Amino acid sequence: MIPIVLLLIGGIKLTAQDISCEDLMGLVEDEGYNFDNVGFYQLMNSSWLKDVKAFKIEIDYRDIIFVFAEIKKDEYGFSTKKYVFCNVPQSNWDKFSKPFLNFSDNSTYGERFHKYIIDYVCNCY
């Protein structure tokens, strides 16, 4: 788990473990922007991924990538749980979301998610 320091309005600094995951996602949505996502059509055959979005937020003059993943809790995805991943390198996001960049990689989105994204789960509550 990778800690991240967030600069909030008013100059208050918090680490991700000091904030709920829901509040962290709200903060990222408010202060950052959604620059890419892997959605329904790409994940149609996934047994566990429903939606994956990437956000960028500028912290200390550099862009930090956060990934929001909606994971299916049932076979059809009617029930899901959202997770947030912090400090995901751009190259990892690209390897996950753009399989055409590596023609020799025939892995599924789920396999690539485990390979490139899952280790960056935020230490929020």
Short mmCIF file of C-alpha atoms in Angstrom, two decimals:
data_model
loop_
_atom_site.label_atom_id
_atom_site.label_comp_id
_atom_site.label_asym_id
_atom_site.label_seq_id
_atom_site.Cartn_x
_atom_site.Cartn_y
_atom_site.Cartn_z
CA MET A 1 0.00 0.00 0.00
CA ILE A 2 1.36 3.35 -1.02
CA PRO A 3 0.67 6.39 1.15
CA ILE A 4 -0.04 9.68 -0.55
CA VAL A 5 -0.02 13.17 0.82
CA LEU A 6 -2.92 15.31 -0.29
CA LEU A 7 -3.00 19.06 -0.13
CA LEU A 8 -6.48 20.16 0.84
CA ILE A 9 -8.03 23.60 0.70
CA GLY A 10 -6.67 25.76 3.46
CA GLY A 11 -3.22 24.21 3.37
CA ILE A 12 -4.10 21.16 5.49
CA LYS A 13 -2.11 18.07 4.55
CA LEU A 14 -3.56 14.62 5.06
CA THR A 15 -2.26 11.18 4.26
CA ALA A 16 -4.67 8.79 2.57
CA GLN A 17 -4.96 6.73 5.76
CA ASP A 18 -6.48 9.79 7.48
CA ILE A 19 -9.41 9.95 5.08
CA SER A 20 -12.20 7.60 4.09
CA CYS A 21 -11.96 6.10 0.62
CA GLU A 22 -15.31 7.68 -0.24
CA ASP A 23 -14.08 11.14 0.81
CA LEU A 24 -10.80 10.60 -1.05
CA MET A 25 -12.68 9.75 -4.25
CA GLY A 26 -14.86 12.85 -3.82
CA LEU A 27 -11.79 15.02 -3.32
CA VAL A 28 -10.09 13.60 -6.41
CA GLU A 29 -13.25 14.11 -8.48
CA ASP A 30 -13.58 17.71 -7.24
CA GLU A 31 -9.93 18.74 -7.54
CA GLY A 32 -8.81 16.58 -10.46
CA TYR A 33 -10.16 15.47 -13.80
CA ASN A 34 -11.14 12.15 -15.39
CA PHE A 35 -8.70 11.63 -18.26
CA ASP A 36 -9.42 8.04 -19.28
CA ASN A 37 -11.55 5.03 -18.49
CA VAL A 38 -12.09 1.40 -19.38
CA GLY A 39 -15.80 0.84 -19.39
CA PHE A 40 -18.65 -1.49 -20.18
CA TYR A 41 -17.71 -2.56 -23.71
CA GLN A 42 -14.09 -3.36 -22.88
CA LEU A 43 -15.03 -5.08 -19.62
CA MET A 44 -18.13 -6.86 -20.91
CA ASN A 45 -16.41 -10.27 -20.60
CA SER A 46 -14.76 -9.58 -17.25
CA SER A 47 -16.08 -11.69 -14.42
CA TRP A 48 -15.14 -9.11 -11.78
CA LEU A 49 -14.30 -5.66 -13.26
CA LYS A 50 -17.27 -3.45 -14.07
CA ASP A 51 -15.74 0.01 -14.61
CA VAL A 52 -12.26 1.50 -14.22
CA LYS A 53 -11.58 5.25 -14.38
CA ALA A 54 -8.34 7.21 -14.21
CA PHE A 55 -8.13 10.69 -12.72
CA LYS A 56 -5.27 13.17 -12.56
CA ILE A 57 -4.85 15.70 -9.83
CA GLU A 58 -1.97 18.14 -9.52
CA ILE A 59 -0.14 17.91 -6.20
CA ASP A 60 3.04 19.88 -5.60
CA TYR A 61 3.32 20.75 -9.32
CA ARG A 62 3.11 17.20 -10.60
CA ASP A 63 0.23 15.09 -11.85
CA ILE A 64 -0.75 12.17 -9.64
CA ILE A 65 -2.90 9.41 -11.13
CA PHE A 66 -5.72 7.88 -9.12
CA VAL A 67 -7.64 4.90 -10.43
CA PHE A 68 -11.22 4.15 -9.35
CA ALA A 69 -12.29 0.55 -9.92
CA GLU A 70 -15.81 -0.72 -9.59
CA ILE A 71 -15.68 -4.42 -8.73
CA LYS A 72 -18.62 -6.77 -9.23
CA LYS A 73 -19.97 -8.48 -6.13
CA ASP A 74 -22.34 -10.67 -8.13
CA GLU A 75 -22.26 -12.37 -11.51
CA TYR A 76 -24.06 -9.57 -13.35
CA GLY A 77 -22.59 -6.55 -11.63
CA PHE A 78 -25.86 -5.41 -10.06
CA SER A 79 -24.02 -5.16 -6.76
CA THR A 80 -20.57 -3.55 -6.79
CA LYS A 81 -17.93 -2.06 -4.54
CA LYS A 82 -15.65 0.85 -5.45
CA TYR A 83 -11.94 0.94 -4.69
CA VAL A 84 -9.36 3.70 -5.13
CA PHE A 85 -5.72 3.27 -6.14
CA CYS A 86 -3.13 6.00 -5.55
CA ASN A 87 0.05 7.10 -7.32
CA VAL A 88 -0.41 4.79 -10.29
CA PRO A 89 2.41 5.42 -12.78
CA GLN A 90 1.25 6.61 -16.21
CA SER A 91 3.07 3.67 -17.81
CA ASN A 92 1.12 1.20 -15.65
CA TRP A 93 -2.19 2.83 -16.58
CA ASP A 94 -1.23 2.67 -20.27
CA LYS A 95 -0.24 -1.01 -20.04
CA PHE A 96 -3.56 -1.81 -18.36
CA SER A 97 -5.88 0.32 -20.49
CA LYS A 98 -4.25 0.10 -23.92
CA PRO A 99 -3.48 -3.54 -24.68
CA PHE A 100 -2.80 -2.69 -28.31
CA LEU A 101 0.46 -1.02 -27.22
CA ASN A 102 1.94 -4.46 -26.51
CA PHE A 103 0.89 -6.94 -29.19
CA SER A 104 2.59 -9.85 -27.41
CA ASP A 105 0.43 -9.37 -24.30
CA ASN A 106 -2.73 -11.45 -24.75
CA SER A 107 -3.82 -11.10 -21.13
CA THR A 108 -7.31 -10.01 -20.11
CA TYR A 109 -8.17 -6.70 -18.47
CA GLY A 110 -8.49 -8.54 -15.16
CA GLU A 111 -5.02 -10.06 -15.49
CA ARG A 112 -3.52 -6.70 -16.47
CA PHE A 113 -5.32 -5.00 -13.57
CA HIS A 114 -3.63 -7.44 -11.17
CA LYS A 115 -0.30 -6.93 -12.89
CA TYR A 116 -0.27 -3.12 -13.20
CA ILE A 117 -2.83 -1.51 -10.83
CA ILE A 118 -3.77 -3.58 -7.78
CA ASP A 119 -0.52 -2.98 -5.85
CA TYR A 120 -1.36 0.74 -5.69
CA VAL A 121 -4.46 0.37 -3.52
CA CYS A 122 -4.79 3.44 -1.30
CA ASN A 123 -4.40 3.12 2.44
CA CYS A 124 -7.72 4.79 3.17
CA TYR A 125 -10.53 3.47 5.33
#
